Coordinates of C-alpha atoms and ligand atoms in Angstrom, one line a residue:
X1 CA 35.8 237.2 74.1
X2 CA 35.0 233.7 75.2
X3 CA 36.9 232.4 78.0
X4 CA 38.5 229.6 76.0
X5 CA 40.2 232.0 73.7
X6 CA 42.1 233.4 76.3
X7 CA 43.8 230.4 77.2
X8 CA 46.8 228.8 75.5
X9 CA 45.4 226.5 72.8
X10 CA 45.6 222.8 73.4
X11 CA 47.1 221.8 70.0
X12 CA 47.1 218.3 69.0
X13 CA 44.9 217.2 72.1
X14 CA 41.8 216.2 70.4
X15 CA 40.4 214.3 73.5
X16 CA 41.4 216.9 75.9
X17 CA 39.3 220.1 76.0
X18 CA 37.3 222.5 78.0
X19 CA 33.4 221.7 78.4
X20 CA 32.1 224.8 79.6
X21 CA 34.8 226.1 82.2
X22 CA 36.2 222.7 83.1
X23 CA 39.0 220.9 81.6
X24 CA 37.9 217.2 80.6
X25 CA 39.7 214.3 79.2
X26 CA 37.1 212.6 77.0
X27 CA 34.2 212.6 79.3
X28 CA 35.7 212.9 82.6
X29 CA 36.3 216.2 84.4
X30 CA 40.0 216.4 85.4
X31 CA 39.0 218.3 88.6
X32 CA 36.9 215.2 89.7
X33 CA 39.9 213.0 89.3
X34 CA 42.2 215.3 91.1
X35 CA 39.8 215.4 94.0
X36 CA 39.3 211.4 94.0
X37 CA 42.9 210.4 93.5
X38 CA 45.2 213.4 94.6
X39 CA 47.8 215.1 92.9
X40 CA 50.3 215.0 91.0
X41 CA 48.1 212.7 88.9
X42 CA 48.7 211.6 85.3
X43 CA 45.6 211.1 83.2
X44 CA 45.6 209.5 79.6
X45 CA 43.1 209.3 77.1
X46 CA 42.6 205.8 75.5
X47 CA 41.0 207.3 72.5
X48 CA 43.7 209.7 71.9
X49 CA 46.2 206.9 71.9
X50 CA 44.0 204.8 69.3
X51 CA 43.7 208.0 67.3
X52 CA 47.5 208.6 67.1
X53 CA 47.9 204.8 66.2
X54 CA 45.2 205.2 63.6
X55 CA 47.4 207.7 61.6
X56 CA 49.9 205.0 61.2
X57 CA 47.5 202.4 60.5
X58 CA 45.9 204.4 57.8
X59 CA 49.4 205.2 56.4
X60 CA 50.0 201.5 56.2
X61 CA 46.7 200.3 54.8
X62 CA 47.1 197.6 52.4
X63 CA 50.9 196.9 53.4
X64 CA 52.7 194.1 55.1
X65 CA 53.6 196.0 58.1
X66 CA 54.1 196.0 62.0
X67 CA 53.8 198.8 64.3
X68 CA 56.0 198.4 67.3
X69 CA 55.3 200.8 70.0
X70 CA 58.5 202.1 71.5
X71 CA 57.6 201.6 75.2
X72 CA 60.2 203.7 76.8
X73 CA 58.0 206.5 76.0
X74 CA 55.5 205.2 78.5
X75 CA 55.8 201.8 79.6
X76 CA 52.9 201.6 82.4
X77 CA 51.1 198.5 81.9
X78 CA 47.7 199.8 81.2
X79 CA 49.1 201.7 78.4
X80 CA 50.9 198.9 76.9
X81 CA 47.6 196.9 77.2
X82 CA 46.0 199.4 75.2
X83 CA 48.5 198.9 72.1
X84 CA 48.8 195.1 72.6
X85 CA 45.0 195.0 72.3
X86 CA 45.2 197.0 69.1
X87 CA 47.5 194.5 67.6
X88 CA 50.8 196.4 68.1
X89 CA 54.1 195.0 68.5
X90 CA 56.7 196.7 71.1
X91 CA 60.2 198.2 70.7
X92 CA 62.1 197.3 74.0
X93 CA 65.6 198.4 75.2
X94 CA 65.7 195.9 78.2
X95 CA 64.9 192.8 79.6
X96 CA 62.8 194.6 82.1
X97 CA 60.7 196.0 79.2
X98 CA 60.2 192.7 77.9
X99 CA 58.7 191.3 81.3
X100 CA 56.4 194.3 81.2
X101 CA 55.2 193.4 77.6
X102 CA 54.5 189.8 78.6
X103 CA 52.7 191.1 81.9
X104 CA 50.5 193.5 79.7
X105 CA 49.4 190.5 77.5
X106 CA 51.8 191.6 74.5
X107 CA 52.9 189.1 71.9
X108 CA 56.7 188.4 72.3
X109 CA 56.9 187.5 68.4
X110 CA 56.1 191.2 67.7
X111 CA 58.9 192.4 69.8
X112 CA 62.0 194.1 68.7
X113 CA 65.0 194.6 71.1
X114 CA 67.0 197.7 70.4
X115 CA 69.9 199.4 72.3
X116 CA 73.7 199.6 72.3
X117 CA 74.1 197.8 75.5
X118 CA 72.2 194.3 75.6
X119 CA 73.6 192.0 78.1
X120 CA 74.1 188.4 77.6
X121 CA 71.4 187.7 80.3
X122 CA 69.1 189.9 78.4
X123 CA 69.7 188.2 75.0
X124 CA 69.0 184.8 76.5
X125 CA 66.0 186.1 78.1
X126 CA 64.7 187.4 74.6
X127 CA 65.7 184.4 72.9
X128 CA 63.8 182.2 75.3
X129 CA 60.7 184.5 75.0
X130 CA 61.0 184.0 71.0
X131 CA 61.1 187.8 70.2
X132 CA 60.7 188.9 66.6
X133 CA 63.9 190.6 65.9
X134 CA 67.4 192.0 67.7
X135 CA 68.2 195.2 66.3
X136 CA 71.8 194.9 66.4
X137 CA 74.0 198.2 67.1
X138 CA 77.7 197.0 66.8
X139 CA 79.9 194.3 65.3
X140 CA 80.9 192.9 68.5
X141 CA 77.3 192.6 69.7
X142 CA 76.7 190.5 66.5
X143 CA 79.4 187.8 67.8
X144 CA 78.2 187.8 71.2
X145 CA 74.6 187.3 70.1
X146 CA 75.5 184.4 67.8
X147 CA 77.3 182.9 70.6
X148 CA 74.6 183.3 73.3
X149 CA 72.2 181.7 70.5
X150 CA 74.3 179.0 69.6
X151 CA 74.8 178.0 73.2
X152 CA 71.1 177.6 73.4
X153 CA 70.9 175.7 70.5
X154 CA 68.9 178.4 68.5
X155 CA 69.5 181.2 65.8
X156 CA 68.9 184.9 66.5
X157 CA 66.8 186.9 64.1
X158 CA 68.7 190.0 63.4
X159 CA 68.6 193.4 61.9
X160 CA 71.6 195.9 61.9
X161 CA 70.9 199.5 62.8
X162 CA 72.5 201.6 60.2
X163 CA 73.4 205.4 61.0
X164 CA 72.3 207.1 57.9
X165 CA 74.3 210.3 59.0
X166 CA 71.5 212.6 58.5
X167 CA 70.7 215.8 60.9
X168 CA 67.3 215.3 62.4
X169 CA 67.4 218.9 63.6
X170 CA 66.3 218.2 67.1
X171 CA 67.6 218.7 70.4
X172 CA 71.3 217.1 70.6
X173 CA 70.5 214.9 73.4
X174 CA 67.5 213.1 71.3
X175 CA 69.4 213.1 67.9
X176 CA 70.7 209.6 67.2
X177 CA 71.6 209.2 63.5
X178 CA 74.7 211.2 63.3
X179 CA 78.1 210.0 63.0
X180 CA 79.1 211.2 66.5
X181 CA 76.2 209.2 68.1
X182 CA 76.6 205.9 70.2
X183 CA 73.9 204.4 68.1
X184 CA 74.1 202.0 65.3
X185 CA 77.0 201.3 62.7
X186 CA 78.3 203.6 60.3
X187 CA 76.7 203.7 56.8
X188 CA 80.0 203.1 55.1
X189 CA 80.8 199.8 57.4
X190 CA 77.2 198.7 57.0
X191 CA 78.0 196.2 53.9
X192 CA 80.9 194.7 55.5
X193 CA 79.1 194.1 58.8
X194 CA 76.2 192.5 57.1
X195 CA 78.6 190.2 55.5
X196 CA 80.0 189.3 58.7
X197 CA 76.6 188.8 60.2
X198 CA 75.6 186.5 57.4
X199 CA 78.8 184.4 58.2
X200 CA 77.8 183.9 61.9
X201 CA 76.1 180.4 62.5
X202 CA 73.9 181.6 65.5
X203 CA 72.3 184.4 63.5
X204 CA 69.7 184.9 60.8
X205 CA 69.7 188.2 59.1
X206 CA 66.1 189.4 58.4
X207 CA 66.0 193.1 58.3
X208 CA 67.6 196.6 58.4
X209 CA 66.9 199.4 60.8
X210 CA 67.5 202.9 61.5
X211 CA 66.3 205.6 64.0
X212 CA 67.5 209.0 63.5
X213 CA 66.3 210.7 66.5
X214 CA 63.2 212.2 68.4
X215 CA 60.9 214.9 68.4
X216 CA 61.4 215.4 64.6
X217 CA 59.2 218.1 63.5
X218 CA 60.1 218.2 59.4
X219 CA 59.8 215.7 56.7
X220 CA 63.3 216.2 55.2
X221 CA 65.6 214.1 57.6
X222 CA 63.2 211.1 57.1
X223 CA 63.4 211.3 53.4
X224 CA 67.0 211.7 53.4
X225 CA 67.6 208.8 55.7
X226 CA 65.1 206.7 53.7
X227 CA 67.3 207.4 50.5
X228 CA 70.4 206.2 52.3
X229 CA 68.9 203.0 53.8
X230 CA 67.2 202.1 50.4
X231 CA 70.6 202.6 48.8
X232 CA 72.2 200.2 51.4
X233 CA 69.5 197.5 50.9
X234 CA 70.3 197.5 47.1
X235 CA 74.0 197.0 47.9
X236 CA 73.5 194.4 50.6
X237 CA 71.1 192.3 48.5
X238 CA 73.6 192.4 45.6
X239 CA 76.2 190.8 47.9
X240 CA 73.6 187.9 48.4
X241 CA 72.0 188.8 51.6
X242 CA 68.3 189.1 51.5
X243 CA 66.7 191.9 53.5
X244 CA 63.0 190.9 54.2
X245 CA 62.0 194.1 56.4
X246 CA 62.7 197.7 56.6
X247 CA 62.6 198.8 60.2
X248 CA 62.4 202.9 60.0
X249 CA 62.4 203.5 63.7
X250 CA 60.4 206.2 65.5
X251 CA 60.9 209.7 66.3
X252 CA 58.0 211.7 64.8
X253 CA 57.5 214.7 66.9
X254 CA 54.3 216.1 68.7
X255 CA 52.9 219.5 68.9
X256 CA 53.8 220.9 72.3
X257 CA 51.9 224.0 71.7
X258 CA 55.4 226.2 71.9
X259 CA 54.8 229.0 69.7
X260 CA 58.1 230.4 69.3
X261 CA 59.7 227.0 68.2
X262 CA 56.3 225.8 66.7
X263 CA 57.2 223.6 63.9
X264 CA 54.2 221.5 63.5
X265 CA 55.4 217.9 62.9
X266 CA 54.0 216.2 59.8
X267 CA 51.0 213.9 60.2
X268 CA 52.1 210.2 60.2
X269 CA 49.9 209.1 57.3
X270 CA 51.1 212.0 55.0
X271 CA 54.8 211.4 55.9
X272 CA 54.6 207.7 55.2
X273 CA 52.8 208.5 51.8
X274 CA 56.0 210.1 50.7
X275 CA 58.2 207.3 52.3
X276 CA 56.3 204.6 50.8
X277 CA 56.5 206.3 47.3
X278 CA 60.3 206.1 47.7
X279 CA 60.2 202.4 48.7
X280 CA 57.9 201.4 45.9
X281 CA 60.3 203.4 43.3
X282 CA 63.2 201.3 44.4
X283 CA 61.0 198.0 43.7
X284 CA 60.9 197.4 47.3
X285 CA 57.1 197.4 47.7
X286 CA 56.7 193.7 48.7
X287 CA 59.0 194.0 51.8
X288 CA 57.7 194.0 55.2
X289 CA 57.7 197.5 57.0
X290 CA 58.4 197.9 60.5
X291 CA 58.2 201.3 62.6
X292 CA 58.7 202.1 66.2
X293 CA 56.9 205.2 67.2
X294 CA 57.0 206.1 70.8
X295 CA 56.1 209.8 71.7
X296 CA 53.7 210.4 68.7
X297 CA 51.6 207.6 70.2
X298 CA 51.3 208.8 73.6
X299 CA 52.7 212.3 74.0
X300 CA 49.7 214.3 73.4
X301 CA 47.3 211.5 75.1
X302 CA 48.2 212.6 78.6
X303 CA 48.4 215.4 81.0
X304 CA 49.9 215.8 84.4
X305 CA 47.1 217.3 87.0
X306 CA 48.9 219.3 89.7
X307 CA 47.9 221.7 92.6
X308 CA 49.3 225.3 93.2
X309 CA 50.8 225.0 96.5
X310 CA 51.9 228.5 97.0
X311 CA 52.3 231.8 95.0
X312 CA 55.6 233.6 96.0
X313 CA 55.8 237.1 94.6
X314 CA 59.4 238.2 94.1
X315 CA 61.5 241.3 92.9
X316 CA 62.6 239.7 89.8
X317 CA 60.5 236.7 89.4
X318 CA 57.1 235.4 90.7
X319 CA 57.1 231.8 91.5
X320 CA 53.9 229.5 91.1
X321 CA 55.0 226.5 93.4
X322 CA 53.2 223.3 92.3
X323 CA 53.0 219.7 93.8
X324 CA 54.5 218.3 90.7
X325 CA 58.3 218.4 90.1
X326 CA 61.2 217.5 88.0
X327 CA 61.0 213.9 89.3
X328 CA 57.5 213.8 87.9
X329 CA 58.1 215.7 84.7
X330 CA 61.9 215.5 84.0
X331 CA 62.2 216.9 80.4
X332 CA 62.3 220.7 81.2
X333 CA 65.2 220.2 83.5
X334 CA 67.0 217.4 81.1
X335 CA 66.2 219.3 77.8
X336 CA 65.1 222.6 78.5
X337 CA 61.8 221.2 77.0
X338 CA 58.5 223.1 76.8
X339 CA 55.1 221.9 78.3
X340 CA 52.0 224.2 78.1
X341 CA 50.4 224.7 81.4
X342 CA 46.7 225.3 81.8
X343 CA 44.2 225.8 84.9
X344 CA 41.6 223.0 85.1
X345 CA 38.9 225.5 85.4
X346 CA 38.3 229.1 83.9
X347 CA 38.0 231.8 86.4
X348 CA 38.4 235.5 86.5
X349 CA 41.4 235.5 88.8
X350 CA 44.1 238.3 88.0
X351 CA 46.7 237.4 85.9
X352 CA 50.4 237.6 86.5
X353 CA 53.5 236.0 85.2
X354 CA 55.2 233.2 87.0
X355 CA 58.2 230.8 86.9
X356 CA 56.1 227.5 87.5
X357 CA 58.2 225.3 89.7
X358 CA 58.1 222.2 91.8
X359 CA 59.1 221.5 95.5
X360 CA 62.5 219.5 94.8
X361 CA 65.7 221.3 96.1
X362 CA 67.3 222.1 92.9
X363 CA 67.1 225.2 90.7
X364 CA 66.7 223.0 87.7
X365 CA 63.3 221.8 89.0
X366 CA 61.2 224.2 87.0
X367 CA 58.2 223.1 84.8
X368 CA 57.6 226.4 82.9
X369 CA 59.1 229.7 82.6
X370 CA 57.5 233.2 82.4
X371 CA 53.9 231.9 82.1
X372 CA 50.9 234.2 82.3
X373 CA 48.4 232.4 84.7
X374 CA 45.3 233.3 86.5
X375 CA 45.8 231.2 89.3
X376 CA 45.4 231.2 93.1
X377 CA 46.9 228.6 95.7
X378 CA 44.6 225.5 95.9
X379 CA 43.7 225.6 92.2
X380 CA 44.6 222.8 90.1
X381 CA 46.5 223.2 86.7
X382 CA 47.3 220.5 84.0
X383 CA 50.6 220.2 82.5
X384 CA 50.0 219.2 79.0
X385 CA 51.8 216.9 76.5
X386 CA 52.8 214.6 79.5
X387 CA 52.0 211.3 78.1
X388 CA 55.6 210.6 76.7
X389 CA 58.9 210.5 78.4
X390 CA 57.5 211.7 81.8
X391 CA 56.2 208.9 84.0
X392 CA 58.6 206.5 82.4
X393 CA 61.6 208.8 83.3
X394 CA 60.0 209.6 86.6
X395 CA 62.3 209.1 89.9
X396 CA 62.0 209.1 93.5
X397 CA 64.3 212.0 94.2
X398 CA 64.0 213.9 97.3
X399 CA 62.0 210.6 98.5
X400 CA 59.2 211.6 96.5
X401 CA 56.6 208.8 95.5
X402 CA 55.9 208.4 91.8
X403 CA 52.4 209.8 90.9
X404 CA 49.2 207.8 90.5
X405 CA 48.1 207.3 86.9
X406 CA 44.5 207.0 85.3
X407 CA 43.4 205.7 81.9
X408 CA 40.1 207.4 80.5
X409 CA 38.0 205.5 78.4
X410 CA 35.0 207.4 77.3
X411 CA 33.0 208.3 80.6
X412 CA 35.1 205.8 82.7
X413 CA 38.2 206.3 84.6
X414 CA 40.5 203.5 85.4
X415 CA 43.4 203.8 88.0
X416 CA 46.4 201.9 86.3
X417 CA 48.8 202.8 88.8
X418 CA 48.4 203.5 92.4
X419 CA 50.5 206.4 94.2
X420 CA 54.0 205.1 95.4
X421 CA 54.1 205.3 99.2
X422 CA 57.4 205.8 101.2
X423 CA 57.0 202.3 102.2
X424 CA 57.0 201.3 98.7
X425 CA 60.3 203.2 98.0
X426 CA 62.0 201.7 101.0
X427 CA 61.1 197.9 99.9
X428 CA 64.4 196.2 99.6
X429 CA 66.5 198.4 101.6
X430 CA 67.9 197.3 105.1
X431 CA 69.7 198.8 108.0
X432 CA 73.3 197.5 108.7
Ligands
LIG1 C1 63.4 206.0 71.7 C2 63.3 205.2 70.3 C3 62.2 205.3 69.5 C4 61.1 206.0 69.8 O1 61.4 207.4 69.5 P1 60.1 208.4 69.7 O2 60.8 209.6 69.5 O3 59.6 208.4 70.9 O4 59.2 207.9 68.6 C5 62.3 204.1 68.6 N1 63.4 203.5 68.3 C6 64.4 203.5 69.1 C7 65.5 202.5 68.8 C8 64.6 204.2 70.2 O5 65.6 204.3 70.8

């Protein structure tokens, strides 16, 4: 048996693989990066991001379409720069994210602004920057946005987020298109709310949007949601309000390598073939298409490299204590999410089953449970599928500095974020 076949597979990570005994991202061995930059360390593959983007670009070939990267998945400037240079727009959810887009060289005209709680100041900031569209999530928000725009002598381009009320069959915390969710407006109220929007002087209705959830691994919820949205467009246009673009949100899942729950998500291009057929059948082939993928563009482009600090055998459980924790990798603590964990180098060490945990003082601080690992203290491991919703959700809990980040491009490794120091964390604080 070859050593590699003993390891958990690295599904969906085409640019992260073992070369001989050593795990590499593109042409760069991860152990070299761990030694040079310390751990925990996030490492991303530029080629993997562009490859994931390519699946969407293929899906939309020959169409009037705009891909807006949902940057809350990973908002590091070096990551945004990759997508800006590839022609992407951005889906933002705060004024801070807009500042990041500008700092990374992104085009404000290709920005869409989502979220249920935009403040007046954020609306004004986005209007001054000249963003492409506001995705409005409530009737009151329409009134406020119209007033803010009129006060600036502008009109705000809007689409309304409608709630298609389909079950995306994902974790309840990341399902967003159901009636009980805080997002969007109800399908049955949408026409009336569109008519209200069209009557407001400070607004210019340009599109419709929906986003049904995240980590969606089957095609059906998308197909159902598209049917619901297309029905609505027909009735909104019949009421005399033209809809120039359809924004279909994000949410496509990635393969986390979790065999038990292992539904393999559809490929973006295959999914869009089916969705485009529905759009064309309704006679809407000329409409501009917008999408807001986040996780599926970056999730499997990144890993988090960590060092094994201690092995702690116990009566009921063995613990493998690593130097990455819930402040770096919050998904297991937040959603009981699964990340595959693999060694950086293949060795013949004895195998045992461990709960992999971090140093934070919480029992919720676990990264993986019941994992068979061949490791010793001092070894490096990689937590896979760590490109999305890890660094962007990282915190300073326990006064832990946020990790450094490296972007690999072929044989070159660029540091895109320095490790945060305690001084960095205390900046802005003062004694009484
Ligand atoms: C989070 C979010 C996305 C991206 O979701 P992914 O699951 O990361 O693709 C897209 N649109 C909106 C409005 C979001 O809130």
